[in-house]
Amino acid sequence: MIDVRTAVRRAAAEELRARVRAFAEREMASSGADAHCDAWMTSYSAEFSRALGARGWAGMTIPAEYGGPGRTSMERYVVIEELLAAGAPVALHWFADRQVGPALLRHGSPAQRRRYLPGIARGECYFAIGMSEPDSGSDLAAVRTRARRDGGGWRLEGAKTWSSHAHLAHHMLVLARTDPAEDRRAGLSQFLVDLRLDGVQIRPITTQDGRRHFNEVVFDGVRLDDGCLLGTRGQGWSQVMAELALERSGPERFLSTMPLLRCLLRRTEARPKELGVLLAELRSIRAMSQSVAEALGRGETPTVAAAVVKDLGTRFEGKVVELARDLLPVVPDLASGDEYARLLAEAVVHSPDRTLRGGTNEILRGIVARTAAGA
Amino acid sequence: MSGEIADAIAAILRNFPQGSADGSWDETLGRAATDALRDGDWLDVSLPDLGDLADAVAVAAAVTAHGWPSPVPDLLLITNSALAAVGVPRSHRCPIVVPGPGRLDGTGRVTAAAEHVAWAPWADQLLVVAQDPRGRPTLVAVDPGQAELRPGHTLHGSPWAHVRLENAAAEYLGTATDDLAEFVTTAGALARSAQSLAALERVRALSVEHVRTRVQFGRPLAAFQAVQQHLAALIGEVAAAEAAVAQALGDVRDIRELVGDPRLSTAKIRTSAAATEAARLAHQLHGAIGIAREHELHRHTLALLTWREEFGNERFWGGRLAASAGPDLWAWLTG
Ligand SMILES: Cc1cc2nc3c(=O)[nH]c(=O)nc-3n(C[C@H](O)[C@H](O)[C@H](O)COP(=O)(O)OP(=O)(O)OC[C@H]3O[C@@H](n4cnc5c(N)ncnc54)[C@H](O)[C@@H]3O)c2cc1C
């Protein structure tokens, strides 16, 4: 028995889904934007991000008092699922929408919320994520970037690396050490850093596909005012862990190769058993991902479940590539006019990324196993 | 022998760096490196009187291990073999085989189309596999100026072209006794298997080095059991690929011996499967740095992932290998 409220909510969600789907199709067709694999990391358009914002589909959970539409996290889930399946150009506002907006809602001061949230909800304010450093990848607590107290503010010194799209972003959410500590996880803090400030240098790192995706971001004594500290001094670690739960749990962790899978099924009528097995996996991962999203919506931090979904989901994304090669083999070609050959090439080239970005699968499995075993 | 060959090739290629400032492959420098190898007579080792198949494979592997695209393996193992099959010497600097299949008419004109012909944009002569009017497998030479070439690049940046020939003037080179197209597929599959192995060995070396030197959580990555498991699985893949190529080459002296042979199917299938797994594991072990252009790893992994698809992927050869096994599996395996 479904109660009436659930039925109403479902109908509303389906209506929202249909509208987003039609919008993405129309907008991409009219602007000539192709569907891409891993579009949330690789494909961007300021107009598209802004158009989403105009429809209330960016920063969706931001309440009206900060310029947002005040929708639920499940409504947001429906929207981003549709955008990912369409391979839409959403990379510019993705990090702001996914984790910085929620982080500000959780830890931000009223002034910080007023400053950033309206732009995020308009799809116009882009954030980069400043966690990794040359010597601090999986070992995030090893960050060396330091923020020292300086008069009424801070001085930021250090370097971040692998910063996706920092060259296109306005701000970066930076994890830095503010206080020496016995326990490496203590003494870390988060800062909202304007990337146009003096002393910020953004250097490109070309990726294997010849594109500029990553950057090295150097902070050479960058002066930050007091309002740049996000949340509580010394609480950076727990703040970042909450942020990572959001970063790791979303549908982008199993839908990165969906444009390829969709194209494959349009192209071939072959429906072998292997495809059925893969689709069962897709349906079950999606169900798990939705329940994680619901838990997040209730204000929980389902770290283990999110890690499980990301491990299964990113491996599923890889299986899609292998099934495509098997069912409809073509020479993968990034520059091909043939959509399938191009999507296959994108999916192949980005294969290494999926099980690394946002925390490697080994680190995630460590979290799962240690929690399960109580170790 | 193969060690000496590798050293000699390395010595030449050291003098001809091929990376451009942005870390990508510079095609002009690549041509210079190819010329240097040609001037050193390394392109002739597979000509029947000058060397044997093992030497040619060793040269192809040594060139490939450098990680930059190179037509040398194709020239050695495909071009030279095709010419040898019809009994003529190589007369041009960069003749590239177009597997066709083409049709040769009674007036010496050839019509053919082939997609993704590796190195066709570099060709100074196209060697087209065609049927003559009497249905015999024939090799003809065509000036590239007569062809319509639609060029592109593989994932690791090496050039190919779709090739179309419409009643192009062709020079008759010779007629083969066997199916020439099949022979070219075999030679190509052998070349890609040998190249994949060379790349896999380099991927293994880079991965071992990386986990020994990269420190996280105060320890080298090699100290973590999850990392050890990945590395061991990677080493297993490379070892299997080594075995697969070795059993294919055995004491074979002529690629013709490998046509329709399960040993060749085994080599191509296993090196392709190893490519998938080893590329995945090596990138996982390297973390983000492995996909930075300045790093060497992806030069090999992108090549590996590309070569799976060339001259028949696992599915193509898997079908053939399976079909070659009769009801008596044990006899097939030990025969
Ligand atoms: C496409 C892409 C985009 C990215 N964008 C950003 C970004 O915008 N901002 C940002 O801050 N970072 C970003 N990153 C960096 C990402 O967070 C790191 O790559 C990741 O955390 C792994 O760190 P690393 O690359 O240094 O690998 P390492 O930590 O050196 O790991 C290498 C290998 O060792 C394994 N390993 C390490 N420690 C252990 C252990 N204790 N036990 C078992 N195995 C272990 C890892 O699992 C991995 O397989 C991005 C990465 C990618 C690939």
Coordinates of N, CA and C in Angstrom, one line a residue, chain B residues 18-210:
Chain B
Q18 N 61.5 12.2 -29.4 CA 60.3 12.4 -30.2 C 59.2 13.2 -29.5
G19 N 59.5 13.6 -28.2 CA 58.5 14.3 -27.5 C 58.5 15.8 -27.8
S20 N 57.4 16.4 -28.0 CA 57.4 17.9 -28.2 C 57.3 18.5 -26.8
A21 N 57.3 19.8 -26.8 CA 57.4 20.6 -25.5 C 56.2 20.3 -24.6
D22 N 55.0 20.0 -25.2 CA 53.9 19.8 -24.4 C 53.7 18.3 -24.0
G23 N 54.8 17.5 -24.3 CA 54.8 16.1 -23.9 C 54.1 15.2 -24.9
S24 N 53.6 15.7 -26.0 CA 52.9 14.9 -27.0 C 54.0 14.4 -28.0
W25 N 53.6 13.5 -28.8 CA 54.5 13.0 -29.8 C 54.6 14.0 -31.0
D26 N 55.8 14.3 -31.4 CA 56.1 15.2 -32.5 C 56.3 14.3 -33.7
E27 N 55.3 14.4 -34.7 CA 55.4 13.6 -35.8 C 56.6 13.8 -36.7
T28 N 57.0 15.0 -36.8 CA 58.2 15.3 -37.6 C 59.5 14.7 -36.9
L29 N 59.6 14.8 -35.6 CA 60.7 14.1 -34.9 C 60.6 12.6 -35.1
G30 N 59.3 12.1 -35.1 CA 59.1 10.7 -35.3 C 59.6 10.2 -36.6
R31 N 59.4 11.1 -37.6 CA 60.0 10.7 -39.0 C 61.5 10.6 -39.0
A32 N 62.1 11.6 -38.2 CA 63.5 11.6 -38.2 C 64.0 10.3 -37.5
A33 N 63.3 9.9 -36.4 CA 63.7 8.7 -35.7 C 63.6 7.5 -36.6
T34 N 62.5 7.4 -37.4 CA 62.3 6.3 -38.3 C 63.4 6.3 -39.4
D35 N 63.7 7.5 -39.9 CA 64.8 7.6 -40.9 C 66.1 7.0 -40.3
A36 N 66.4 7.4 -39.1 CA 67.6 6.9 -38.5 C 67.7 5.4 -38.4
L37 N 66.5 4.8 -38.1 CA 66.5 3.3 -38.0 C 66.6 2.7 -39.4
R38 N 66.0 3.4 -40.3 CA 66.1 2.9 -41.7 C 67.6 3.0 -42.2
D39 N 68.2 4.1 -41.9 CA 69.6 4.3 -42.3 C 70.5 3.3 -41.6
G40 N 70.1 2.8 -40.4 CA 70.9 1.8 -39.8 C 70.6 0.4 -40.3
D41 N 69.8 0.3 -41.3 CA 69.4 -1.0 -41.9 C 68.5 -1.8 -41.0
W42 N 67.9 -1.2 -40.0 CA 67.1 -2.0 -39.1 C 65.8 -2.4 -39.8
L43 N 65.4 -1.8 -40.9 CA 64.2 -2.2 -41.5 C 64.3 -3.4 -42.4
D44 N 65.6 -3.8 -42.6 CA 65.8 -4.9 -43.5 C 66.0 -6.3 -42.8
V45 N 65.9 -6.3 -41.5 CA 66.3 -7.5 -40.8 C 65.3 -8.7 -41.1
S46 N 64.1 -8.3 -41.5 CA 63.2 -9.4 -41.8 C 63.2 -9.8 -43.3
L47 N 64.0 -9.2 -44.1 CA 64.1 -9.7 -45.4 C 64.8 -11.1 -45.4
P48 N 64.3 -12.0 -46.2 CA 64.7 -13.4 -46.0 C 66.2 -13.6 -45.9
D49 N 66.9 -12.9 -46.6 CA 68.4 -13.3 -46.6 C 69.1 -12.5 -45.5
L50 N 68.5 -11.6 -44.8 CA 69.2 -10.8 -43.9 C 69.0 -11.1 -42.4
G51 N 67.9 -11.7 -42.1 CA 67.6 -12.0 -40.7 C 66.4 -12.9 -40.6
D52 N 66.1 -13.3 -39.4 CA 64.9 -14.1 -39.3 C 63.8 -13.5 -38.5
L53 N 62.7 -14.2 -38.4 CA 61.5 -13.6 -37.7 C 61.8 -13.2 -36.3
A54 N 62.6 -14.0 -35.6 CA 62.8 -13.6 -34.2 C 63.5 -12.3 -34.1
D55 N 64.5 -12.0 -35.0 CA 65.2 -10.7 -35.0 C 64.2 -9.6 -35.3
A56 N 63.4 -9.8 -36.3 CA 62.4 -8.8 -36.7 C 61.5 -8.5 -35.5
V57 N 61.0 -9.5 -34.8 CA 60.2 -9.3 -33.6 C 60.9 -8.5 -32.6
A58 N 62.2 -8.9 -32.4 CA 63.0 -8.2 -31.4 C 63.2 -6.7 -31.7
V59 N 63.4 -6.4 -33.0 CA 63.5 -5.0 -33.4 C 62.2 -4.3 -33.1
A60 N 61.1 -4.9 -33.6 CA 59.8 -4.3 -33.4 C 59.5 -4.0 -31.9
A61 N 59.9 -5.0 -31.0 CA 59.6 -4.8 -29.6 C 60.5 -3.7 -29.0
A62 N 61.8 -3.7 -29.5 CA 62.7 -2.7 -28.9 C 62.2 -1.3 -29.3
V63 N 61.7 -1.1 -30.5 CA 61.3 0.2 -31.0 C 60.0 0.6 -30.2
T64 N 59.1 -0.4 -30.0 CA 57.9 -0.1 -29.3 C 58.1 0.2 -27.8
A65 N 59.1 -0.4 -27.2 CA 59.3 -0.1 -25.8 C 59.6 1.3 -25.5
H66 N 60.0 2.1 -26.5 CA 60.2 3.5 -26.3 C 58.9 4.3 -26.1
G67 N 57.8 3.7 -26.5 CA 56.6 4.3 -26.2 C 56.0 5.3 -27.2
W68 N 56.8 5.7 -28.2 CA 56.3 6.6 -29.2 C 55.8 5.8 -30.3
P69 N 54.8 6.3 -31.0 CA 54.3 5.6 -32.2 C 55.4 5.4 -33.2
S70 N 55.4 4.3 -33.9 CA 56.4 4.0 -34.9 C 55.9 3.1 -36.0
P71 N 56.2 3.4 -37.3 CA 55.8 2.4 -38.3 C 56.7 1.3 -38.5
V72 N 57.8 1.3 -37.7 CA 58.9 0.2 -37.9 C 58.3 -1.2 -37.7
P73 N 57.5 -1.4 -36.7 CA 57.0 -2.8 -36.6 C 56.2 -3.2 -37.8
D74 N 55.4 -2.3 -38.3 CA 54.5 -2.7 -39.4 C 55.4 -2.9 -40.7
L75 N 56.4 -2.0 -40.8 CA 57.3 -2.2 -42.0 C 58.0 -3.5 -42.0
L76 N 58.5 -3.9 -40.8 CA 59.2 -5.1 -40.6 C 58.4 -6.4 -40.8
L77 N 57.3 -6.4 -40.1 CA 56.5 -7.6 -40.0 C 55.4 -7.7 -41.0
I78 N 54.8 -6.6 -41.4 CA 53.7 -6.7 -42.4 C 54.2 -6.4 -43.8
T79 N 54.8 -5.2 -44.0 CA 55.3 -4.9 -45.4 C 56.3 -5.9 -45.9
N80 N 57.3 -6.1 -45.1 CA 58.4 -7.0 -45.6 C 57.9 -8.4 -45.9
S81 N 57.0 -8.8 -45.0 CA 56.4 -10.2 -45.2 C 55.6 -10.3 -46.4
A82 N 54.7 -9.3 -46.6 CA 53.9 -9.3 -47.8 C 54.7 -9.3 -49.1
L83 N 55.8 -8.5 -49.1 CA 56.6 -8.4 -50.2 C 57.3 -9.8 -50.4
A84 N 57.8 -10.3 -49.3 CA 58.4 -11.6 -49.4 C 57.5 -12.7 -49.9
A85 N 56.2 -12.6 -49.6 CA 55.2 -13.6 -50.0 C 55.1 -13.6 -51.5
V86 N 55.3 -12.5 -52.2 CA 55.2 -12.4 -53.6 C 56.6 -12.4 -54.3
G87 N 57.6 -12.5 -53.4 CA 59.0 -12.6 -53.9 C 59.6 -11.3 -54.5
V88 N 59.2 -10.2 -54.0 CA 59.9 -9.0 -54.5 C 60.6 -8.2 -53.3
P89 N 61.6 -7.5 -53.6 CA 62.3 -6.7 -52.5 C 61.6 -5.4 -52.3
R90 N 61.9 -4.8 -51.1 CA 61.3 -3.5 -50.8 C 62.1 -2.4 -51.6
S91 N 61.3 -1.6 -52.3 CA 62.0 -0.6 -53.1 C 61.8 0.8 -52.6
H92 N 60.8 1.0 -51.7 CA 60.5 2.4 -51.2 C 60.8 2.5 -49.7
R93 N 60.7 3.7 -49.3 CA 61.1 4.0 -47.9 C 60.0 3.6 -46.9
C94 N 58.8 3.8 -47.3 CA 57.7 3.5 -46.4 C 56.5 3.0 -47.1
P95 N 56.6 1.7 -47.6 CA 55.4 1.1 -48.2 C 54.5 0.5 -47.2
I96 N 53.2 0.9 -47.3 CA 52.3 0.4 -46.3 C 51.2 -0.5 -47.0
V97 N 51.0 -1.6 -46.3 CA 50.0 -2.5 -46.9 C 48.6 -2.1 -46.7
V98 N 47.8 -2.1 -47.7 CA 46.4 -1.9 -47.6 C 45.7 -3.2 -47.8
P99 N 45.1 -3.7 -46.7 CA 44.7 -5.1 -46.7 C 43.5 -5.4 -47.7
G100 N 43.0 -4.3 -48.2 CA 41.9 -4.4 -49.2 C 40.7 -4.9 -48.6
P101 N 40.0 -5.9 -49.1 CA 40.3 -6.6 -50.4 C 40.0 -5.7 -51.6
G102 N 40.9 -5.7 -52.6 CA 40.7 -4.9 -53.8 C 40.4 -5.8 -55.0
R103 N 40.0 -5.2 -56.1 CA 39.8 -5.9 -57.3 C 40.8 -5.2 -58.4
L104 N 41.5 -6.1 -59.0 CA 42.4 -5.7 -60.1 C 41.7 -6.0 -61.4
D105 N 41.6 -5.0 -62.3 CA 40.9 -5.3 -63.6 C 41.9 -5.7 -64.6
G106 N 41.5 -6.1 -65.8 CA 42.3 -6.6 -66.8 C 43.3 -5.5 -67.4
T107 N 43.0 -4.2 -67.1 CA 43.9 -3.2 -67.6 C 44.9 -2.7 -66.6
G108 N 45.0 -3.4 -65.5 CA 46.0 -3.0 -64.4 C 45.5 -1.9 -63.5
R109 N 44.2 -1.8 -63.4 CA 43.7 -0.7 -62.5 C 43.0 -1.4 -61.3
V110 N 43.2 -0.8 -60.1 CA 42.8 -1.4 -58.9 C 41.7 -0.6 -58.2
T111 N 40.7 -1.2 -57.6 CA 39.7 -0.6 -56.8 C 39.7 -1.3 -55.5
A112 N 39.8 -0.4 -54.4 CA 39.8 -1.0 -53.1 C 39.4 0.0 -52.0
A113 N 39.0 -0.5 -50.9 CA 38.7 0.4 -49.8 C 39.0 -0.3 -48.5
A114 N 39.7 0.4 -47.6 CA 40.0 -0.2 -46.3 C 40.0 0.9 -45.2
E115 N 39.5 0.6 -44.1 CA 39.4 1.6 -43.0 C 40.5 1.5 -42.0
H116 N 40.9 2.6 -41.4 CA 41.9 2.6 -40.3 C 43.1 1.8 -40.7
V117 N 43.7 2.2 -41.9 CA 44.9 1.6 -42.3 C 46.1 2.3 -41.5
A118 N 46.7 1.6 -40.6 CA 47.8 2.2 -39.8 C 48.9 2.7 -40.7
W119 N 49.4 3.9 -40.4 CA 50.5 4.5 -41.1 C 50.3 4.9 -42.5
A120 N 49.1 4.7 -43.1 CA 48.9 5.1 -44.5 C 49.3 6.5 -44.8
P121 N 49.0 7.5 -43.8 CA 49.4 8.9 -44.1 C 50.9 9.0 -44.4
W122 N 51.7 8.1 -43.9 CA 53.2 8.2 -44.1 C 53.6 7.5 -45.3
A123 N 52.8 6.8 -46.0 CA 53.2 5.9 -47.1 C 53.8 6.6 -48.3
D124 N 54.9 6.1 -48.8 CA 55.3 6.6 -50.1 C 55.0 5.6 -51.2
Q125 N 54.3 4.5 -50.8 CA 53.8 3.5 -51.7 C 52.8 2.7 -51.0
L126 N 51.7 2.5 -51.7 CA 50.6 1.6 -51.1 C 50.7 0.3 -51.7
L127 N 50.8 -0.7 -50.9 CA 50.8 -2.1 -51.4 C 49.4 -2.7 -51.1
V128 N 48.7 -2.9 -52.2 CA 47.3 -3.2 -52.1 C 47.1 -4.7 -52.4
V129 N 46.4 -5.3 -51.5 CA 46.1 -6.8 -51.6 C 44.8 -6.8 -52.5
A130 N 44.9 -7.5 -53.6 CA 43.7 -7.5 -54.6 C 43.6 -8.8 -55.2
Q131 N 42.4 -9.1 -55.8 CA 42.3 -10.3 -56.6 C 42.4 -9.9 -58.1
D132 N 43.2 -10.7 -58.8 CA 43.3 -10.3 -60.2 C 42.1 -10.9 -60.9
P133 N 41.9 -10.6 -62.2 CA 40.7 -11.0 -62.9 C 40.4 -12.5 -62.8
R134 N 41.5 -13.3 -62.6 CA 41.3 -14.7 -62.5 C 41.1 -15.2 -61.0
G135 N 40.9 -14.2 -60.2 CA 40.6 -14.5 -58.8 C 41.8 -14.9 -57.9
R136 N 43.0 -14.6 -58.5 CA 44.2 -15.0 -57.7 C 44.7 -13.9 -56.8
P137 N 45.2 -14.2 -55.6 CA 45.6 -13.1 -54.7 C 46.9 -12.5 -55.2
T138 N 46.8 -11.2 -55.3 CA 47.9 -10.4 -56.0 C 48.2 -9.2 -55.1
L139 N 49.5 -8.9 -55.2 CA 49.9 -7.6 -54.5 C 50.3 -6.6 -55.6
V140 N 49.7 -5.4 -55.5 CA 50.0 -4.4 -56.5 C 50.5 -3.1 -55.7
A141 N 51.3 -2.3 -56.4 CA 51.8 -1.1 -55.8 C 51.0 0.1 -56.4
V142 N 50.6 1.0 -55.6 CA 49.9 2.2 -56.1 C 50.6 3.4 -55.5
D143 N 50.7 4.5 -56.3 CA 51.2 5.7 -55.8 C 50.1 6.3 -54.8
P144 N 50.5 6.8 -53.6 CA 49.5 7.3 -52.7 C 48.8 8.5 -53.2
G145 N 49.4 9.2 -54.2 CA 48.7 10.3 -54.8 C 47.4 9.9 -55.5
Q146 N 47.3 8.6 -55.9 CA 46.2 8.1 -56.6 C 45.0 7.7 -55.6
A147 N 45.3 7.8 -54.3 CA 44.4 7.3 -53.4 C 43.6 8.5 -52.7
E148 N 42.4 8.2 -52.3 CA 41.8 9.1 -51.4 C 42.0 8.7 -50.0
L149 N 42.7 9.5 -49.2 CA 43.1 9.2 -47.8 C 42.3 10.1 -46.9
R150 N 41.6 9.5 -46.0 CA 40.9 10.3 -44.9 C 41.7 10.0 -43.6
P151 N 42.6 10.9 -43.2 CA 43.5 10.5 -42.1 C 42.9 10.8 -40.7
G152 N 43.4 10.1 -39.7 CA 43.0 10.3 -38.3 C 44.1 9.8 -37.4
H153 N 43.8 9.8 -36.1 CA 44.9 9.3 -35.2 C 44.3 8.3 -34.2
T154 N 45.1 7.4 -33.8 CA 44.6 6.4 -32.8 C 44.6 7.1 -31.4
L155 N 44.2 6.4 -30.4 CA 44.2 7.0 -29.1 C 45.5 7.4 -28.6
H156 N 46.6 6.7 -29.1 CA 47.9 7.1 -28.6 C 48.6 7.9 -29.7
G157 N 47.9 8.5 -30.6 CA 48.4 9.5 -31.5 C 49.1 9.0 -32.7
S158 N 49.0 7.7 -33.0 CA 49.6 7.3 -34.2 C 48.7 7.4 -35.4
P159 N 49.2 7.8 -36.6 CA 48.4 8.1 -37.7 C 47.8 6.9 -38.4
W160 N 46.6 7.0 -38.9 CA 46.0 6.0 -39.8 C 45.2 6.8 -40.8
A161 N 44.7 6.1 -41.8 CA 43.8 6.7 -42.8 C 42.8 5.7 -43.3
H162 N 41.6 6.2 -43.6 CA 40.7 5.4 -44.4 C 41.2 5.5 -45.8
V163 N 41.4 4.4 -46.6 CA 41.9 4.5 -47.9 C 40.9 4.0 -48.9
R164 N 40.7 4.8 -50.0 CA 39.9 4.4 -51.1 C 40.6 4.6 -52.4
L165 N 40.5 3.6 -53.2 CA 41.2 3.6 -54.5 C 40.1 3.3 -55.5
E166 N 40.0 4.1 -56.5 CA 39.0 4.0 -57.6 C 39.7 3.9 -58.9
N167 N 39.7 2.7 -59.5 CA 40.4 2.5 -60.8 C 41.8 3.1 -60.8
A168 N 42.5 2.9 -59.8 CA 43.9 3.5 -59.7 C 44.9 2.7 -60.5
A169 N 45.8 3.5 -61.1 CA 46.8 2.8 -61.9 C 47.7 2.0 -60.9
A170 N 47.9 0.7 -61.2 CA 48.7 -0.1 -60.3 C 49.8 -0.8 -60.9
E171 N 50.9 -1.0 -60.2 CA 52.0 -1.8 -60.7 C 51.9 -3.2 -60.2
Y172 N 51.9 -4.1 -61.0 CA 51.8 -5.5 -60.6 C 53.1 -5.9 -59.9
L173 N 53.0 -6.5 -58.7 CA 54.2 -6.9 -58.0 C 54.3 -8.4 -58.0
G174 N 53.2 -9.1 -57.8 CA 53.4 -10.6 -57.8 C 52.1 -11.2 -57.3
T175 N 52.0 -12.5 -57.6 CA 50.9 -13.3 -57.2 C 51.3 -14.3 -56.1
A176 N 50.5 -14.4 -55.1 CA 50.8 -15.4 -54.0 C 50.1 -16.7 -54.2
T177 N 50.7 -17.7 -53.6 CA 50.0 -19.0 -53.7 C 48.9 -19.1 -52.7
D178 N 49.0 -18.4 -51.6 CA 48.0 -18.5 -50.5 C 47.2 -17.2 -50.5
D179 N 46.2 -17.2 -49.6 CA 45.3 -16.1 -49.4 C 46.1 -14.9 -48.8
L180 N 46.4 -13.9 -49.5 CA 47.2 -12.8 -49.1 C 46.6 -12.0 -48.0
A181 N 45.3 -11.8 -48.1 CA 44.6 -11.0 -47.1 C 44.7 -11.6 -45.7
E182 N 44.5 -12.9 -45.7 CA 44.6 -13.7 -44.5 C 46.1 -13.6 -43.9
F183 N 47.0 -13.7 -44.9 CA 48.4 -13.6 -44.5 C 48.7 -12.2 -43.8
V184 N 48.2 -11.2 -44.4 CA 48.4 -9.8 -43.8 C 47.8 -9.7 -42.4
T185 N 46.6 -10.3 -42.3 CA 45.9 -10.3 -41.0 C 46.8 -11.0 -40.0
T186 N 47.3 -12.1 -40.4 CA 48.2 -12.9 -39.5 C 49.4 -12.1 -39.1
A187 N 50.1 -11.5 -40.1 CA 51.3 -10.7 -39.8 C 51.0 -9.5 -38.9
G188 N 49.8 -8.9 -39.2 CA 49.4 -7.8 -38.4 C 49.1 -8.2 -36.9
A189 N 48.5 -9.3 -36.8 CA 48.1 -9.7 -35.4 C 49.4 -10.1 -34.7
L190 N 50.4 -10.7 -35.4 CA 51.6 -11.0 -34.8 C 52.4 -9.8 -34.3
A191 N 52.4 -8.8 -35.3 CA 53.0 -7.5 -34.9 C 52.4 -6.9 -33.7
R192 N 51.1 -6.8 -33.7 CA 50.4 -6.1 -32.5 C 50.7 -7.0 -31.2
S193 N 50.7 -8.3 -31.3 CA 51.0 -9.1 -30.2 C 52.3 -8.8 -29.6
A194 N 53.3 -8.8 -30.5 CA 54.7 -8.5 -30.1 C 54.8 -7.1 -29.5
Q195 N 54.2 -6.1 -30.1 CA 54.2 -4.8 -29.6 C 53.6 -4.7 -28.3
S196 N 52.4 -5.3 -28.2 CA 51.7 -5.3 -26.9 C 52.6 -5.8 -25.8
L197 N 53.2 -6.9 -26.1 CA 54.1 -7.5 -25.1 C 55.2 -6.5 -24.6
A198 N 55.8 -5.8 -25.6 CA 56.8 -4.9 -25.3 C 56.3 -3.8 -24.4
A199 N 55.1 -3.3 -24.8 CA 54.5 -2.2 -24.0 C 54.1 -2.7 -22.6
L200 N 53.6 -4.0 -22.5 CA 53.3 -4.5 -21.2 C 54.5 -4.6 -20.3
E201 N 55.6 -5.0 -20.9 CA 56.8 -5.1 -20.1 C 57.3 -3.8 -19.5
R202 N 57.1 -2.8 -20.4 CA 57.4 -1.4 -19.9 C 56.4 -0.9 -18.8
V203 N 55.2 -1.3 -19.0 CA 54.2 -0.9 -18.0 C 54.5 -1.6 -16.7
R204 N 54.9 -2.8 -16.7 CA 55.3 -3.5 -15.5 C 56.5 -2.8 -14.8
A205 N 57.5 -2.5 -15.6 CA 58.7 -1.8 -15.1 C 58.3 -0.5 -14.4
L206 N 57.5 0.3 -15.1 CA 57.1 1.6 -14.6 C 56.3 1.4 -13.3
S207 N 55.5 0.4 -13.2 CA 54.6 0.2 -12.0 C 55.5 -0.3 -10.9
V208 N 56.4 -1.2 -11.1 CA 57.3 -1.6 -10.0 C 58.0 -0.4 -9.5
E209 N 58.6 0.4 -10.3 CA 59.3 1.5 -9.9 C 58.5 2.5 -9.1
H210 N 57.2 2.7 -9.6 CA 56.4 3.7 -8.9 C 56.0 3.2 -7.5

